[in-house]
Structure formats: structure tokens, C-alpha cells
Amino acid sequence: MKIIGGPASQLLASRTARALGTEPVLSEFNRFPDGELYLRIADKIENEKVTLIQSTPTDSDFVSLLQLIDACEGAAEINVVIPYMGYARQDKKFKPGEPISARAIARCINADRVFTINIHEKSVLEYFPCPARNLDAANLMGAYIAGFGLENPMLVAPDEGAQGLVKNVASGHGFDYDHLQKTRLSGDTVVIKTKNLDVTGRHVVLVDDMIATGGTMAESIRMLKAQGAIDVHLTCVHPVLTRNAALRLFNAGVKDIIATDTIEKAESRLSVAPLIAEALSGSSTLS
Ligand code: R5P
């Protein structure tokens, strides 16, 4: 099977290929003078299985993914791995007249199989025109947190939506876990309802699927520190970290930010390559 990494997932594709004992196919990414995207796969793709790995945090990344799929027209089978799928949070119409953006995106993916990783809403998988499965990075995250060597850490989700994730991260390592209650006021402002978690004298690790503006986590950090936590670490699957998110988090007093490489940032210290490699090899870490 040939592994081809899109421009947003070059490292992750290389790591996945290595985990599978192969080399990623080289591609060329460029722009035409008018700004349109140019792409060329350096290898001939003929009657073989290919796996494309490309996160879509930006609109350009999505176009690159469509171009990659089109360039693989000679393949016998196309797997598409979208480690971070942009627009997955617009999984329904929140107001009349809105599109279901996640559906609009998913419908364009012309492949034999799709894999996502901790997609924001699993219902989005149904919008793909082919079988789609979501992989769960929770075990990898739990093992990574265990490696911190923190004494009796408390894992906390910042809202009810991340309850399942924090439970999965904690289970298997015997970590205590709980969740906070969040109300979103605007795109980058949230209110975290005060909740006594008894974090006094404890190391807290906040766990969420993604950090975007950092608003959710900044409020959570402040509350947990005010309630007596020794320190607060952050872990997330997808480090979107838009605008000045990292600064907001450090100003709020975070100890460290650890994320996976579904989006390739300085904080992406934990690779999901083993998860993808295992899924592609046919083992079942699929949820
Ligand atoms: C929302 O439900 C997600 O799980 C995250 O909590 C949210 O997207 C984080 O956004 P922000 O960092 O902008 O607060």
C-alpha cells in the first residue's frame, strides 16, 4: 500500500509509513501565480491501494485533499485519513438558513474508505458517501499522561461534551476524572460554572478533543487553580490553537500543553501514527 501525505500531514504520513515499514510517496505542493493550489504526486499510481493522509484545518488543505483524491484516479482502492476534519463542529443547523458544513465537506470525499480521529461529532461519519470510521486517540493520551509521573493526577474535561473522552483517557490507568460545565457566550468567550471538584493539592490534567481559541481551557485553568490545584496541564487531540490561544493559556497559568500530531504544531508531541497504522493493518482500534 502506498502512503501519500498531504501538505498538512507530512510528518504524520511519514510516521505512519514508517510504522507500516514503508516509505511515503513524495509529492510536490505549490501555488500558481494567481494563488491557486498546484499539486503533483511524484510516483505513478496504477492499480494499487493508496492511503492519503491529510488534515483539513484550512480551506486550502481541503482543496489539497480533493486534488490528491483526483490525482489517484488510477488506484485500485483509496483510503482517506482525515486526522483533523475542519468544519466538523458545524454538524447541524444551529440557526435557520445555515448549511450543515460538515455534510457539505464529507459529501465531496470520493474514496473507498475514510478514517477520522476523534471527530467532534460521530454523526458526521454518516455524511460520507463511503464507509467511514473514527479512531480514538484516548489510549495513547492516557499512556502519555501516565509517563508524566504525576502523583495521583486528576483528569478533568472542561465540558459535558468531553466526558466520554476523559473517561476513556483515564480508564486503564486508574486516574480519577470529572468534568466541568461550560456555557459558550460567543466564538471565543465561555463561562465555566463553578464546581467543587476537590482538586486542592492535586495535579490536574485538562482533557478535550480540541483547543481552538483557548477560551474554554483558559477559563477552566483559572477556576481549577483558584480551587487549589497544584498545577494544570492541558492535553487535547487537535491543537487548532488559533489566534493567540497559546498566550491566553500561558497567561491563565497552564503548566504545559500537549497535543497529538493530527495538526502539526510545536505542541504536537504525541503521534497518532500507531493508531492509523494499526487501523490500516486491519486491527481493530476502530470505534
Ligand atoms: C467544543 O465543544 C470543543 O470540544 C472544544 O471545547 C472547543 O471547540 C474549544 O474551543 P475554544 O478553544 O475556542 O474554547
PDB file of N, CA and C and ligand atoms in Angstrom, residues 89 120 158-159 161-162 182 184 187-188 190 208-217, ligand 1:
ATOM      1  N   ARG A  89     -17.437  20.818  13.493  1.00  0.00           N
ATOM      2  CA  ARG A  89     -18.270  21.370  14.573  1.00  0.00           C
ATOM      3  C   ARG A  89     -19.591  21.934  14.048  1.00  0.00           C
ATOM      4  N   HIS A 120     -15.282  15.581  16.051  1.00  0.00           N
ATOM      5  CA  HIS A 120     -16.064  16.285  17.071  1.00  0.00           C
ATOM      6  C   HIS A 120     -17.427  15.637  17.310  1.00  0.00           C
ATOM      7  N   PRO A 158     -13.381  19.910  30.271  1.00  0.00           N
ATOM      8  CA  PRO A 158     -13.921  21.256  30.511  1.00  0.00           C
ATOM      9  C   PRO A 158     -15.416  21.374  30.282  1.00  0.00           C
ATOM     10  N   ASP A 159     -16.028  20.362  29.663  1.00  0.00           N
ATOM     11  CA  ASP A 159     -17.476  20.420  29.448  1.00  0.00           C
ATOM     12  C   ASP A 159     -18.047  19.007  29.320  1.00  0.00           C
ATOM     13  N   GLY A 161     -19.445  17.663  26.855  1.00  0.00           N
ATOM     14  CA  GLY A 161     -19.152  17.051  25.563  1.00  0.00           C
ATOM     15  C   GLY A 161     -17.867  16.217  25.592  1.00  0.00           C
ATOM     16  N   ALA A 162     -16.961  16.532  26.488  1.00  0.00           N
ATOM     17  CA  ALA A 162     -15.681  15.808  26.547  1.00  0.00           C
ATOM     18  C   ALA A 162     -15.669  14.743  27.648  1.00  0.00           C
ATOM     19  N   LYS A 182     -19.749  24.015  30.933  1.00  0.00           N
ATOM     20  CA  LYS A 182     -19.413  25.204  30.152  1.00  0.00           C
ATOM     21  C   LYS A 182     -20.638  25.766  29.443  1.00  0.00           C
ATOM     22  N   ARG A 184     -21.198  28.510  26.312  1.00  0.00           N
ATOM     23  CA  ARG A 184     -20.484  29.351  25.351  1.00  0.00           C
ATOM     24  C   ARG A 184     -21.284  30.629  25.098  1.00  0.00           C
ATOM     25  N   GLY A 187     -17.896  33.046  20.033  1.00  0.00           N
ATOM     26  CA  GLY A 187     -16.864  32.194  19.453  1.00  0.00           C
ATOM     27  C   GLY A 187     -15.647  32.003  20.339  1.00  0.00           C
ATOM     28  N   ASP A 188     -15.280  33.059  21.090  1.00  0.00           N
ATOM     29  CA  ASP A 188     -14.073  32.904  21.918  1.00  0.00           C
ATOM     30  C   ASP A 188     -14.300  33.210  23.399  1.00  0.00           C
ATOM     31  N   VAL A 190     -16.339  31.933  26.907  1.00  0.00           N
ATOM     32  CA  VAL A 190     -17.161  30.917  27.566  1.00  0.00           C
ATOM     33  C   VAL A 190     -17.242  31.224  29.061  1.00  0.00           C
ATOM     34  N   ASP A 208      -9.443  17.596  26.374  1.00  0.00           N
ATOM     35  CA  ASP A 208     -10.535  17.956  25.453  1.00  0.00           C
ATOM     36  C   ASP A 208     -10.194  17.441  24.061  1.00  0.00           C
ATOM     37  N   ASP A 209     -11.194  17.408  23.191  1.00  0.00           N
ATOM     38  CA  ASP A 209     -10.885  16.948  21.824  1.00  0.00           C
ATOM     39  C   ASP A 209     -10.069  17.986  21.084  1.00  0.00           C
ATOM     40  N   MET A 210     -10.359  19.276  21.308  1.00  0.00           N
ATOM     41  CA  MET A 210      -9.588  20.302  20.606  1.00  0.00           C
ATOM     42  C   MET A 210      -9.484  21.576  21.421  1.00  0.00           C
ATOM     43  N   ILE A 211      -8.427  22.325  21.142  1.00  0.00           N
ATOM     44  CA  ILE A 211      -8.318  23.675  21.687  1.00  0.00           C
ATOM     45  C   ILE A 211      -8.311  24.590  20.472  1.00  0.00           C
ATOM     46  N   ALA A 212      -9.275  25.497  20.405  1.00  0.00           N
ATOM     47  CA  ALA A 212      -9.347  26.414  19.260  1.00  0.00           C
ATOM     48  C   ALA A 212      -8.830  27.787  19.691  1.00  0.00           C
ATOM     49  N   THR A 213      -9.703  28.631  20.234  1.00  0.00           N
ATOM     50  CA  THR A 213      -9.236  29.955  20.679  1.00  0.00           C
ATOM     51  C   THR A 213      -8.578  29.884  22.054  1.00  0.00           C
ATOM     52  N   GLY A 214      -8.762  28.773  22.738  1.00  0.00           N
ATOM     53  CA  GLY A 214      -8.216  28.626  24.087  1.00  0.00           C
ATOM     54  C   GLY A 214      -9.136  29.161  25.170  1.00  0.00           C
ATOM     55  N   GLY A 215     -10.291  29.730  24.758  1.00  0.00           N
ATOM     56  CA  GLY A 215     -11.213  30.322  25.736  1.00  0.00           C
ATOM     57  C   GLY A 215     -11.700  29.316  26.768  1.00  0.00           C
ATOM     58  N   THR A 216     -12.088  28.133  26.288  1.00  0.00           N
ATOM     59  CA  THR A 216     -12.611  27.096  27.195  1.00  0.00           C
ATOM     60  C   THR A 216     -11.562  26.715  28.224  1.00  0.00           C
ATOM     61  N   MET A 217     -10.360  26.432  27.735  1.00  0.00           N
ATOM     62  CA  MET A 217      -9.310  25.958  28.631  1.00  0.00           C
ATOM     63  C   MET A 217      -8.815  27.068  29.564  1.00  0.00           C
TER      64      MET A 217
HETATM   65  C1  R5P B   1     -16.316  22.167  21.951  1.00  0.00           C
HETATM   66  O1  R5P B   1     -17.318  21.537  22.199  1.00  0.00           O
HETATM   67  C2  R5P B   1     -14.958  21.539  21.872  1.00  0.00           C
HETATM   68  O2  R5P B   1     -14.898  20.294  22.465  1.00  0.00           O
HETATM   69  C3  R5P B   1     -13.923  22.435  22.480  1.00  0.00           C
HETATM   70  O3  R5P B   1     -14.170  22.539  23.881  1.00  0.00           O
HETATM   71  C4  R5P B   1     -13.964  23.787  21.872  1.00  0.00           C
HETATM   72  O4  R5P B   1     -14.017  23.690  20.488  1.00  0.00           O
HETATM   73  C5  R5P B   1     -12.774  24.591  22.283  1.00  0.00           C
HETATM   74  O5  R5P B   1     -12.876  25.850  21.685  1.00  0.00           O
HETATM   75  P1  R5P B   1     -12.118  27.085  22.295  1.00  0.00           P
HETATM   76  O6  R5P B   1     -10.679  26.697  22.499  1.00  0.00           O
HETATM   77  O7  R5P B   1     -12.290  28.162  21.256  1.00  0.00           O
HETATM   78  O8  R5P B   1     -12.787  27.462  23.574  1.00  0.00           O
END
